[in-house]
Amino acid sequence: MARILEAAVDSFASAQAAIAGGADRLELCGALSVGGLTPYAELLRQVRETSNIAIRCLMRPRGGDFLYTKEEIQMMAAQIENLRKLGADGFVLGCLTAEGELDAEAMAPMLKAAEGTGLTLHRCIDVSRDPLKTYMDAKALGFDTILTSGAAGSSLKGMETIGKLLALRDEHQGPEVLIGGGVNAKVITAFREAYPMSRAFHLSGKTEVESGMIFRREGVPMGLPGLDEWHLPLTSEENIRAARIAVDA
């Protein structure tokens, strides 16, 4: 099976850097600072006009949990239909019940809208009651990829659970296990050494870029107090290239 390097990007500049660095696929998002939200349709249009790289769009209407209202689900299903028309190859989605189980009923409208495209279950698996069961439930629903940190704050901390998911993948010919959460070239190397069957990795590869603003009024936050608005987090071509080398080693 082919090895996969997926870059999570939330701007045109980051998308271009990821492509130049050798990413196989983009997870197109908005607002990665809150874990990623559904991207603007115009951002997808911009990227698609310059590249035929595979693009999966994150479907997440807000930050917080993955227990969605009927209205939020309807909105995401409509967004999927629109993003498909603009060239999205797949979608990254997931809903949980209040009890922490994968919610097939809630996801049904989105799965119908996305039928025939690539499907990634996002990191709702990492806050589900039983990640191994969630993996098998996602397989039954037709997901081809599971993005996970191993139900931990980072993929290194979740390495043992990720190992179990990789074993399930191989035993049941299940969805690809896309390893994410604090991933960089060194982390990829660690996983490749510990689990040679690991072959798919997800990262943003971001670095802080100094704002071009000369005049800076301090003490007027545009978001949560304490956020640095004079340094922009952008994907680094060099970070993606280093990850590419580690994946292919």
Coordinates of C-alpha atoms in Angstrom, one line a residue:
M1 CA 0.0 0.0 0.0
A2 CA 1.1 3.5 -0.8
R3 CA 2.4 5.8 2.0
I4 CA 0.4 8.9 2.6
L5 CA 1.5 12.3 3.9
E6 CA -1.5 14.6 4.5
A7 CA -1.1 18.3 5.4
A8 CA -3.8 20.2 7.3
V9 CA -4.0 23.7 5.9
D10 CA -6.2 26.7 6.5
S11 CA -4.9 29.2 4.0
F12 CA -3.9 29.5 0.4
A13 CA -0.3 30.2 1.4
S14 CA -0.2 27.1 3.6
A15 CA -1.7 25.0 0.9
Q16 CA 1.0 26.1 -1.6
A17 CA 3.8 25.4 0.9
A18 CA 2.4 21.9 1.6
I19 CA 2.2 21.1 -2.1
A20 CA 5.7 22.4 -2.7
G21 CA 7.0 20.3 0.3
G22 CA 5.6 17.1 -1.2
A23 CA 2.3 16.4 0.6
D24 CA 0.1 13.8 -1.1
R25 CA -3.1 15.2 0.1
L26 CA -4.5 18.3 1.8
E27 CA -7.0 18.4 4.6
L28 CA -8.5 21.8 3.9
C29 CA -9.8 23.6 7.0
G30 CA -10.6 26.9 8.5
A31 CA -9.3 28.1 11.9
L32 CA -6.8 25.4 12.8
S33 CA -6.1 27.4 16.0
V34 CA -9.4 25.9 17.3
G35 CA -8.7 22.4 15.9
G36 CA -10.1 23.2 12.4
L37 CA -13.5 24.2 11.0
T38 CA -15.2 23.8 7.7
P39 CA -13.2 25.8 5.1
Y40 CA -14.5 28.6 3.0
A41 CA -15.7 27.5 -0.4
E42 CA -13.6 30.2 -2.0
L43 CA -10.4 28.8 -0.4
L44 CA -11.1 25.5 -2.0
R45 CA -11.7 27.2 -5.3
Q46 CA -8.4 29.1 -5.0
V47 CA -6.4 25.9 -4.3
R48 CA -8.1 23.9 -6.9
E49 CA -7.4 26.5 -9.6
T50 CA -3.6 26.0 -9.0
S51 CA -3.3 22.3 -8.2
N52 CA -4.9 18.9 -8.8
I53 CA -3.7 17.6 -5.5
A54 CA -6.2 15.4 -3.6
I55 CA -8.2 17.6 -1.2
R56 CA -10.5 16.4 1.6
C57 CA -12.5 19.1 3.4
L58 CA -13.0 19.1 7.1
M59 CA -16.7 19.3 8.1
R60 CA -16.9 20.9 11.5
P61 CA -19.3 23.9 12.1
R62 CA -17.8 25.0 15.4
G63 CA -15.2 24.2 18.0
G64 CA -16.0 22.0 21.0
D65 CA -17.6 18.6 21.1
F66 CA -19.0 16.4 18.3
L67 CA -22.6 16.2 19.5
Y68 CA -24.4 18.2 16.8
T69 CA -27.9 19.6 16.5
K70 CA -30.1 18.7 13.6
E71 CA -29.6 22.2 12.1
E72 CA -25.8 21.8 12.3
I73 CA -26.0 18.5 10.5
Q74 CA -28.2 19.9 7.8
M75 CA -25.8 22.7 7.2
M76 CA -22.8 20.4 6.9
A77 CA -24.7 18.1 4.4
A78 CA -25.4 21.2 2.3
Q79 CA -21.8 22.4 2.5
I80 CA -20.6 18.9 1.4
E81 CA -22.8 19.2 -1.7
N82 CA -21.4 22.7 -2.5
L83 CA -17.7 21.7 -1.9
R84 CA -18.1 18.7 -4.1
K85 CA -19.1 20.9 -7.0
L86 CA -15.9 23.0 -6.4
G87 CA -13.6 20.0 -6.6
A88 CA -13.3 18.4 -3.2
D89 CA -12.2 14.7 -3.5
G90 CA -13.4 13.7 0.0
F91 CA -14.5 14.8 3.4
V92 CA -13.4 14.6 7.0
L93 CA -16.3 14.2 9.4
G94 CA -17.7 12.5 12.4
C95 CA -20.6 12.7 15.0
L96 CA -20.9 11.2 18.5
T97 CA -23.8 10.4 20.7
A98 CA -24.0 11.9 24.1
E99 CA -22.7 8.5 25.4
G100 CA -19.6 8.7 23.3
E101 CA -20.6 6.3 20.6
L102 CA -20.3 6.9 16.8
D103 CA -23.6 8.3 15.7
A104 CA -24.6 6.6 12.4
E105 CA -28.0 8.2 12.4
A106 CA -26.7 11.7 12.8
M107 CA -24.1 11.2 10.1
A108 CA -26.5 9.7 7.5
P109 CA -27.3 13.0 5.7
M110 CA -23.6 13.8 5.4
L111 CA -22.7 10.4 4.3
K112 CA -25.4 10.5 1.6
A113 CA -24.1 13.9 0.4
A114 CA -20.6 12.6 0.3
E115 CA -21.4 9.3 -1.4
G116 CA -18.7 8.3 -3.8
T117 CA -16.0 10.5 -2.4
G118 CA -13.2 9.7 0.1
L119 CA -14.2 9.6 3.7
T120 CA -12.1 10.2 6.8
L121 CA -13.4 9.8 10.3
H122 CA -11.8 12.7 12.2
R123 CA -10.5 12.8 15.7
C124 CA -13.9 12.4 17.3
I125 CA -12.6 8.8 17.6
D126 CA -10.1 10.2 20.2
V127 CA -12.8 11.3 22.5
S128 CA -15.2 8.4 21.9
R129 CA -15.9 5.8 24.6
D130 CA -14.1 2.9 22.9
P131 CA -11.7 3.9 20.1
L132 CA -11.3 0.3 18.9
K133 CA -15.1 -0.2 18.6
T134 CA -15.4 3.2 17.0
Y135 CA -12.9 2.1 14.4
M136 CA -14.9 -1.0 13.5
D137 CA -18.1 1.0 13.5
A138 CA -16.5 3.5 11.0
K139 CA -15.4 0.6 8.8
A140 CA -19.0 -0.7 8.7
L141 CA -20.2 2.8 7.6
G142 CA -17.7 2.9 4.7
F143 CA -15.0 5.2 5.9
D144 CA -11.7 4.5 4.2
T145 CA -9.5 6.5 6.6
I146 CA -9.4 7.1 10.4
L147 CA -7.5 10.2 11.7
T148 CA -6.3 9.6 15.2
S149 CA -3.9 10.5 17.9
G150 CA -4.6 7.2 19.7
A151 CA -7.1 8.8 22.1
A152 CA -4.4 10.9 23.7
G153 CA -3.1 14.5 23.7
S154 CA -0.5 13.6 21.1
S155 CA 0.2 10.6 18.8
L156 CA 3.4 9.7 20.8
K157 CA 1.3 9.5 24.0
G158 CA -1.3 7.4 22.1
M159 CA 1.2 5.2 20.4
E160 CA 0.0 2.0 22.1
T161 CA -3.6 2.5 21.0
I162 CA -2.5 3.5 17.5
G163 CA -0.6 0.2 17.4
K164 CA -3.8 -1.7 18.2
L165 CA -5.7 0.2 15.5
L166 CA -3.0 -0.7 13.0
A167 CA -3.4 -4.3 14.0
L168 CA -7.2 -4.0 13.4
R169 CA -6.5 -2.5 10.1
D170 CA -4.4 -5.4 8.9
E171 CA -6.5 -8.1 10.5
H172 CA -9.8 -6.8 9.0
Q173 CA -8.6 -5.0 5.9
G174 CA -10.0 -1.9 7.6
P175 CA -9.7 1.8 7.0
E176 CA -6.2 3.4 6.8
V177 CA -5.0 4.6 10.1
L178 CA -3.9 8.2 9.6
I179 CA -1.6 9.2 12.5
G180 CA -2.0 12.8 13.6
G181 CA -1.5 14.9 16.7
G182 CA 1.9 16.6 17.2
V183 CA 3.3 14.9 14.1
N184 CA 6.6 16.0 12.6
A185 CA 9.6 14.2 10.9
K186 CA 11.0 12.9 14.2
V187 CA 7.6 11.5 15.3
I188 CA 7.1 9.8 11.9
T189 CA 10.5 8.2 12.3
A190 CA 9.6 7.0 15.8
F191 CA 6.4 5.4 14.5
R192 CA 8.1 3.8 11.5
E193 CA 10.6 2.2 13.9
A194 CA 8.0 1.1 16.5
Y195 CA 5.4 0.0 13.9
P196 CA 6.8 -0.6 10.5
M197 CA 3.3 -1.1 9.1
S198 CA 2.5 2.6 9.9
R199 CA 2.3 4.4 6.6
A200 CA -0.1 7.4 6.8
F201 CA 0.7 10.6 8.6
H202 CA -1.1 13.9 9.1
L203 CA 0.4 17.2 10.2
S204 CA 0.1 20.9 9.8
G205 CA 3.9 21.6 9.7
K206 CA 3.3 25.1 10.9
T207 CA 5.8 27.8 11.8
E208 CA 5.3 31.3 13.2
V209 CA 5.7 34.0 10.6
E210 CA 6.1 37.7 11.7
S211 CA 3.2 39.9 10.8
G212 CA 3.9 42.7 8.3
M213 CA 2.1 45.2 10.5
I214 CA 4.3 48.1 11.6
F215 CA 1.7 49.9 13.8
R216 CA 0.5 47.5 16.5
R217 CA -2.1 48.5 19.1
E218 CA -1.6 46.3 22.1
G219 CA -4.3 45.2 24.5
V220 CA -7.1 44.9 21.9
P221 CA -7.5 41.2 21.2
M222 CA -9.5 40.0 18.3
G223 CA -10.1 36.6 19.9
L224 CA -9.3 35.0 23.1
P225 CA -7.1 37.1 25.4
G226 CA -3.5 36.0 25.1
L227 CA -3.5 35.0 21.5
D228 CA -0.6 36.4 19.6
E229 CA -2.0 38.3 16.6
W230 CA 1.3 39.6 15.4
H231 CA 2.7 36.2 14.4
L232 CA 0.9 34.1 11.8
P233 CA 0.9 30.3 11.9
L234 CA 1.7 29.1 8.4
T235 CA 2.7 25.7 7.0
S236 CA 6.4 25.5 6.4
E237 CA 7.5 23.9 3.1
E238 CA 10.7 22.8 4.9
N239 CA 8.7 21.0 7.6
I240 CA 6.6 19.2 5.1
R241 CA 9.6 18.2 3.1
A242 CA 11.3 16.8 6.2
A243 CA 8.1 14.8 6.9
R244 CA 8.1 13.6 3.3
I245 CA 11.6 12.3 3.7
A246 CA 10.7 10.5 7.0
V247 CA 7.6 8.9 5.5
D248 CA 9.6 7.6 2.5
A249 CA 12.7 6.4 4.4

